[in-house]
CSV table of C-alpha atoms and ligand atoms in Angstrom, one decimal:
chain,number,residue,atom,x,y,z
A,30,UNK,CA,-24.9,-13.2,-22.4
A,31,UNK,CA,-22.0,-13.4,-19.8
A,32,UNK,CA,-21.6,-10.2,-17.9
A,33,UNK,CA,-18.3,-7.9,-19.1
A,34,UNK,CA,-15.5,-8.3,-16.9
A,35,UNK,CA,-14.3,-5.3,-14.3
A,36,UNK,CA,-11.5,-3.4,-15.6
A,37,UNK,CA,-7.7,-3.3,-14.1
A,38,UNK,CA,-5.3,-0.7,-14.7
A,39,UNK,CA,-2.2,0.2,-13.3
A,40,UNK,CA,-0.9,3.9,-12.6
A,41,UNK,CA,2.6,3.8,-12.2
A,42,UNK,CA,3.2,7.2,-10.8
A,43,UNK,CA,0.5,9.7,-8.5
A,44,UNK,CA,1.6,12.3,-10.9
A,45,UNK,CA,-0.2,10.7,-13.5
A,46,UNK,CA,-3.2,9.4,-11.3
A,47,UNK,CA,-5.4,12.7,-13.0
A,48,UNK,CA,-6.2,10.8,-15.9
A,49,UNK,CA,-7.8,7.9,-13.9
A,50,UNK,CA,-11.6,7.7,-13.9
A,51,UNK,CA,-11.7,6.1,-10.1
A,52,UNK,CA,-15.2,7.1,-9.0
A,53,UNK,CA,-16.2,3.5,-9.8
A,54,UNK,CA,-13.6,1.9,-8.9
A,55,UNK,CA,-11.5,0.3,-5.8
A,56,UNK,CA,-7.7,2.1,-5.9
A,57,UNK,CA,-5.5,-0.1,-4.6
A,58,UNK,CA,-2.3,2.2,-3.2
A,59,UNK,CA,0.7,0.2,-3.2
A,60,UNK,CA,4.2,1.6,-1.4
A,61,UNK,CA,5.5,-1.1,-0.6
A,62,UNK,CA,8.9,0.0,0.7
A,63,UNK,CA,7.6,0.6,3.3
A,64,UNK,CA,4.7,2.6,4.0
A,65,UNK,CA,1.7,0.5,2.9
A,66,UNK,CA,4.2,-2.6,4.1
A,67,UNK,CA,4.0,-1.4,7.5
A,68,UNK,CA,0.3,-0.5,7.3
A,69,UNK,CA,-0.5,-3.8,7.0
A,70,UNK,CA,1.7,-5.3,10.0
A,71,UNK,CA,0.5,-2.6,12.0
A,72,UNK,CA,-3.4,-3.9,11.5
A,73,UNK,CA,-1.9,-7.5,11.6
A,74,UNK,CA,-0.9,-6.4,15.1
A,75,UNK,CA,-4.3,-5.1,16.1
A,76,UNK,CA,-4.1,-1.4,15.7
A,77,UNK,CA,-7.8,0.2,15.7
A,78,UNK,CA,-7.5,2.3,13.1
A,79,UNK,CA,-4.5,4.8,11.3
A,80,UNK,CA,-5.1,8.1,10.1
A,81,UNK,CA,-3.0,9.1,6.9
A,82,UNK,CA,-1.8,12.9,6.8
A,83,UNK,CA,0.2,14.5,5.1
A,84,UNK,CA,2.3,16.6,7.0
A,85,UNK,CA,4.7,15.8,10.3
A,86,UNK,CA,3.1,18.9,12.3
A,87,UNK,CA,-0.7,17.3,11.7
A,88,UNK,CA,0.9,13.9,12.7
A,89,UNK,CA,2.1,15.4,15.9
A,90,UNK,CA,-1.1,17.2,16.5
A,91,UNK,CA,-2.8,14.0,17.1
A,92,UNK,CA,-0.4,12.9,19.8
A,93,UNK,CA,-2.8,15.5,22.4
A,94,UNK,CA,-5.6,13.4,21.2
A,95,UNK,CA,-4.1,10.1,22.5
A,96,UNK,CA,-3.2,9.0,19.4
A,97,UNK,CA,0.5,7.0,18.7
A,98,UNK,CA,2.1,9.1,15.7
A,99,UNK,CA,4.3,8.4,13.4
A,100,UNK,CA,6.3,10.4,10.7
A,101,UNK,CA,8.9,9.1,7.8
A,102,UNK,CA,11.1,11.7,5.8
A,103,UNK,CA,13.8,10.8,3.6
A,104,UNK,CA,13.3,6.9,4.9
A,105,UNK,CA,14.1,7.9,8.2
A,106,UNK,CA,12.1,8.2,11.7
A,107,UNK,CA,11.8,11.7,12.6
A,108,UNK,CA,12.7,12.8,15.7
A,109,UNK,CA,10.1,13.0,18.5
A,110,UNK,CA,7.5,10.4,17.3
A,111,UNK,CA,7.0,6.8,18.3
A,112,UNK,CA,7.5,5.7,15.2
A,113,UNK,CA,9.4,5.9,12.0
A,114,UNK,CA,8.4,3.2,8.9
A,115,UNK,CA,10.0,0.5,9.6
A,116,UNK,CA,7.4,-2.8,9.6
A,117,UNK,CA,9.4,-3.7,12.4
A,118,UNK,CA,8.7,-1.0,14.6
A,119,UNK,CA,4.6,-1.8,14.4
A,120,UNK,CA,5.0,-5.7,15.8
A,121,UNK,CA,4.6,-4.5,19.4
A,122,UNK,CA,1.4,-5.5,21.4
A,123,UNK,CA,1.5,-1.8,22.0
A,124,UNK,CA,-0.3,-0.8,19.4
A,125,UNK,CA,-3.3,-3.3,20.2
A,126,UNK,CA,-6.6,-1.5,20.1
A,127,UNK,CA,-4.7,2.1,19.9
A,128,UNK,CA,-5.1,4.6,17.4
A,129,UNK,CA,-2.0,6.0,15.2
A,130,UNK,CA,-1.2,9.0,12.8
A,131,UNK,CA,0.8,8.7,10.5
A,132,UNK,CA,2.6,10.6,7.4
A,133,UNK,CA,5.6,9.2,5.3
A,134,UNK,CA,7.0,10.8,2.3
A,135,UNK,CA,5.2,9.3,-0.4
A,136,UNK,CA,2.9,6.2,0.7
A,137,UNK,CA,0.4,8.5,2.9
A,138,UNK,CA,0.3,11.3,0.0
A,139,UNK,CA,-1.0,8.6,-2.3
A,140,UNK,CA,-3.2,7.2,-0.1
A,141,UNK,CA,-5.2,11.2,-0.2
A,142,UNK,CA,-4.8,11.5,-3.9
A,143,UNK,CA,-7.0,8.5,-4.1
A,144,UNK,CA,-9.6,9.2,-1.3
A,145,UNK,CA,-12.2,10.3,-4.0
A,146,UNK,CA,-12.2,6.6,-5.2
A,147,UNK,CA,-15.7,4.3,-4.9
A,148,UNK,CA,-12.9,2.2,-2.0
A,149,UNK,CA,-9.7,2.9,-1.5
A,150,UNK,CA,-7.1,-0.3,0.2
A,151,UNK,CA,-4.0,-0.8,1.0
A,152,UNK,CA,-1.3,-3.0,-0.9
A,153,UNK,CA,1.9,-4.7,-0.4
A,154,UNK,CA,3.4,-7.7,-0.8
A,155,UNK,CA,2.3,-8.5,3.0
A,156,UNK,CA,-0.9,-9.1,2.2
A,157,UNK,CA,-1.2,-9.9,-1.1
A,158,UNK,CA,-3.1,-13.2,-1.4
A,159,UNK,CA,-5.7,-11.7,1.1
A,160,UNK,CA,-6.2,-8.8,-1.3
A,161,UNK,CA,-5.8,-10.6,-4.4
A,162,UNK,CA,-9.0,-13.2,-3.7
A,163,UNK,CA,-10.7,-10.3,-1.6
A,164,UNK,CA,-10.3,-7.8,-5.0
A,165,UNK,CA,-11.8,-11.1,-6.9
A,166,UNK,CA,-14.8,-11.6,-5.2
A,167,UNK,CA,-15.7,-7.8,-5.4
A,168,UNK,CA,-16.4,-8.1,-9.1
A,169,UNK,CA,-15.6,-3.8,-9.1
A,170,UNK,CA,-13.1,-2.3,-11.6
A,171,UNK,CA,-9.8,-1.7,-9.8
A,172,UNK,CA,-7.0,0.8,-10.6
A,173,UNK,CA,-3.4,0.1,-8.9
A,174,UNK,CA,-1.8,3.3,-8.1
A,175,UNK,CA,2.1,2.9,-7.4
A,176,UNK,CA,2.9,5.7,-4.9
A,177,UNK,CA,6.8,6.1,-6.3
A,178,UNK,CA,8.9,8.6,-5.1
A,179,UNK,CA,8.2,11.7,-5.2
A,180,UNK,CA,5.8,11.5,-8.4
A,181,UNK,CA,8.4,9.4,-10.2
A,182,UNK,CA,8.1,5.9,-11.2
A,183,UNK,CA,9.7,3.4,-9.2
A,184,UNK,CA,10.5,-0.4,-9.2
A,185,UNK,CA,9.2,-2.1,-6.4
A,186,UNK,CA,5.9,-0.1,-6.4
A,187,UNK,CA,5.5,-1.8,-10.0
A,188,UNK,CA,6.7,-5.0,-9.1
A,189,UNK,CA,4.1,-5.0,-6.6
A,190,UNK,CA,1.5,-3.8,-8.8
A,191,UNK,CA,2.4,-6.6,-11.7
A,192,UNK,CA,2.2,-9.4,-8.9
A,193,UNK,CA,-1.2,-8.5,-8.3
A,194,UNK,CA,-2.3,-7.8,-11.6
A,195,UNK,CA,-1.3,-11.6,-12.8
A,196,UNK,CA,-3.7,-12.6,-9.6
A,197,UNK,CA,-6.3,-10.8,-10.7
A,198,UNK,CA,-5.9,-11.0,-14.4
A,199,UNK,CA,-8.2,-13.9,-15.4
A,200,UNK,CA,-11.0,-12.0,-13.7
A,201,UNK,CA,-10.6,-8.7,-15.2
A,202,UNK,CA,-10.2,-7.1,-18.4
A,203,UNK,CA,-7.7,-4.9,-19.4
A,204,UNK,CA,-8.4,-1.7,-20.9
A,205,UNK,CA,-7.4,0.3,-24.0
A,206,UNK,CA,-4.9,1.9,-21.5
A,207,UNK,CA,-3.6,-1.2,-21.0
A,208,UNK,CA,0.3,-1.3,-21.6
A,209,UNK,CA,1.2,0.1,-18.0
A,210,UNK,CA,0.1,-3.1,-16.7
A,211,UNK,CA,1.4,-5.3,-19.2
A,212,UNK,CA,4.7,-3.4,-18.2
A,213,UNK,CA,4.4,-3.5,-14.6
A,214,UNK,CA,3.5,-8.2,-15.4
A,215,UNK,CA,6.4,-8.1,-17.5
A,216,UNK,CA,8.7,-6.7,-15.1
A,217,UNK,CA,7.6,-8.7,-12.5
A,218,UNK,CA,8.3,-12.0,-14.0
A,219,UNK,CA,11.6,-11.2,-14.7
A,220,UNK,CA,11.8,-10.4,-11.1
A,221,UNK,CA,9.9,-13.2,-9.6
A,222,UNK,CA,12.7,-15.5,-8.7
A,223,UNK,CA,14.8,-12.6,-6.6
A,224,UNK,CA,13.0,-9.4,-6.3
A,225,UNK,CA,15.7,-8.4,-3.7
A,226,UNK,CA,18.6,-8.9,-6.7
A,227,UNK,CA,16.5,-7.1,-9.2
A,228,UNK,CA,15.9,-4.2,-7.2
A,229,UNK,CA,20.1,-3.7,-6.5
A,230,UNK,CA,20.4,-1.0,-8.2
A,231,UNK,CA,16.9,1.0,-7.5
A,232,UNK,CA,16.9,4.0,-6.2
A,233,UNK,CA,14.8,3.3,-2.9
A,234,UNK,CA,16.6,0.3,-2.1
A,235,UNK,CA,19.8,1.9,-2.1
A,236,UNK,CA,18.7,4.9,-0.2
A,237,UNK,CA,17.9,2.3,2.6
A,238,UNK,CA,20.7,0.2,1.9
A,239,UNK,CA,22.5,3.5,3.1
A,240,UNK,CA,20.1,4.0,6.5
A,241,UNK,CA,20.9,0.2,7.1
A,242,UNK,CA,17.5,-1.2,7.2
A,243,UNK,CA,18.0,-4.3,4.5
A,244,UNK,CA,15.7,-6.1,6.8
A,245,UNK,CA,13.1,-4.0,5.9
A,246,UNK,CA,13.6,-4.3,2.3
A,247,UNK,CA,13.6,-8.1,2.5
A,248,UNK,CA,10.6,-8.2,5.1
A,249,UNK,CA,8.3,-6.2,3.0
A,250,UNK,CA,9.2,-8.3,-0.3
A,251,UNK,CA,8.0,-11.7,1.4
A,252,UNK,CA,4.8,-12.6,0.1
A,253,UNK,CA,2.0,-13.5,2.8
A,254,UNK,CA,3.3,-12.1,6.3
A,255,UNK,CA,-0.4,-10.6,7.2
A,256,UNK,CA,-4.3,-11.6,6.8
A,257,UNK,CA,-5.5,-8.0,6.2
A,258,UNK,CA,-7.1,-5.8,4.1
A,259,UNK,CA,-6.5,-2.1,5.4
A,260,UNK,CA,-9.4,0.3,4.0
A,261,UNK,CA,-10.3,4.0,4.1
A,262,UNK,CA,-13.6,5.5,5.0
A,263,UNK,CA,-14.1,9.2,5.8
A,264,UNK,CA,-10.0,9.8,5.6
A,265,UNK,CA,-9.1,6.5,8.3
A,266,UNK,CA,-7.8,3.7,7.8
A,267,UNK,CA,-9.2,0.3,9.4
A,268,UNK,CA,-9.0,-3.3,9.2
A,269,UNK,CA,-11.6,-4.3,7.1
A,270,UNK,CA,-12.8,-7.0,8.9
A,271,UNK,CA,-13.2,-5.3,11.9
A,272,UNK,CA,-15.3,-2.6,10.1
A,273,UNK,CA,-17.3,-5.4,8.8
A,274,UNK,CA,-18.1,-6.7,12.6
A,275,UNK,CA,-18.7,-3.3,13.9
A,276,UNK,CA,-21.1,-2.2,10.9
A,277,UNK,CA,-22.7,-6.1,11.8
A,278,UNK,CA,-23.0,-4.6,15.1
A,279,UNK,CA,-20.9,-7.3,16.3
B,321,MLT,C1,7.3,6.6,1.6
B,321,MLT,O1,6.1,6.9,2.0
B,321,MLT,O2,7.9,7.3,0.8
B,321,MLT,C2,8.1,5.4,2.1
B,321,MLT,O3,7.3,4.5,2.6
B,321,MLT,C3,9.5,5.7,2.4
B,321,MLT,C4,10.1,4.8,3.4
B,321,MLT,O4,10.0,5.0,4.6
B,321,MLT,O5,10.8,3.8,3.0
């Protein structure tokens, strides 16, 4: 008898997240404008490792232990950190081999909501190939959480979330709890051919439309930019393939 498939859902908002069963399962957080966009660069870019918080003082705090820090409010940088979250601000050799904090308004709250999770990734349309045939191979039940804003649904978060679960579909089953990803598929195939258009009128894109960081918006929607699969273990986030070579011993 052939084995049953994993399951994939989708959880469109953290608010709702309660009602998700992920003790067995690999949450994949997805924010990708911009936080878990420029997660990914900054592991593309060889940063050790980034610890998620959730507050701009405990992100400071870790400046006295050598860390870099970084804090996002309201979409913007604030003031006296080394960096905001734009994607842009991580491609800097700097950040090879160095340690960062990090807390942004919605994408680091998601990622601790989920940290109870069997594995917990990161997400975005940066890496989504990698994950995608990464998530495959696992043969685990995976549960998409969209960070939103603010514990409301958004767009792109969704978008994201349907791009990965027409990836993965063929390998997993949906569940009786299925119609949030069915949405989140729907929505983005009648996005596919200009994500950038179709998200005019969202709320997030706006608000950045209005801080001037377009480049952002159309950085973090281009498929494929990095090769890695950010994961947490005991609250920090590394590049997984480097946790694989250390726990080699390599
Ligand atoms: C967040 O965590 O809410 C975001 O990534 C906001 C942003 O910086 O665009």
């Amino acid at each position: 008898m052939e084995a049953e498939k994993p399951f994939l859902e989708v959880c469109l908002t953290p608010a709702l997240f309660y009602q998700y069963d992920v003790l067995q399962s690999i949450v994949v957080v997805i924010d990708v404008l911009r936080a878990t966009s420029s997660i990914c660069v900054a592991f593309q870019y060889g940063a050790h490792c980034i610890v998620p918080v959730t507050t701009t003082e405990e992100s400071l705090a870790y400046r006295e232990k050598g860390y870099l820090v970084g804090a996002e409010r309201q979409g913007s940088m604030v003031e006296g950190f080394d960096f905001g979250n734009s994607p842009f601000s991580y491609m800097d050799d700097k950040i090879r081999g160095k340690k960062i904090a990090l807390t942004t308004t919605n994408g680091t709250r998601a990622i601790d909501i989920a940290r109870n999770a069997a594995m917990v990734v990161v997400g975005s349309f940066l890496n989504i190939d990698t994950l995608a045939e990464w998530l495959i191979k696992q043969q685990q039940n995976v549960v998409c959480l969209c960070a939103g804003w603010k514990d409301t649904f958004n767009l792109e978060d969704a978008l994201f979330a349907g791009a990965l679960a027409e990836k993965l579909q063929p390998h997993f089953r949906l569940t009786p709890h299925r119609d949030a990803a069915l949405a989140a598929m729907r929505l983005y195939d009648l996005a596919r051919n200009d994500m950038y258009e179709f998200l005019a009128q969202s709320s997030h894109r706006t608000r950045l439309e209005k801080l001037k960081v377009d480049e952002d918006v159309l950085y973090c929607l281009t498929p494929n930019q990095t090769q890695v699969i950010p994961v947490l273990r005991g609250g920090v986030l590394y590049n997984l393939r480097d946790m694989l070579q250390k726990d080699k011993g390599e």
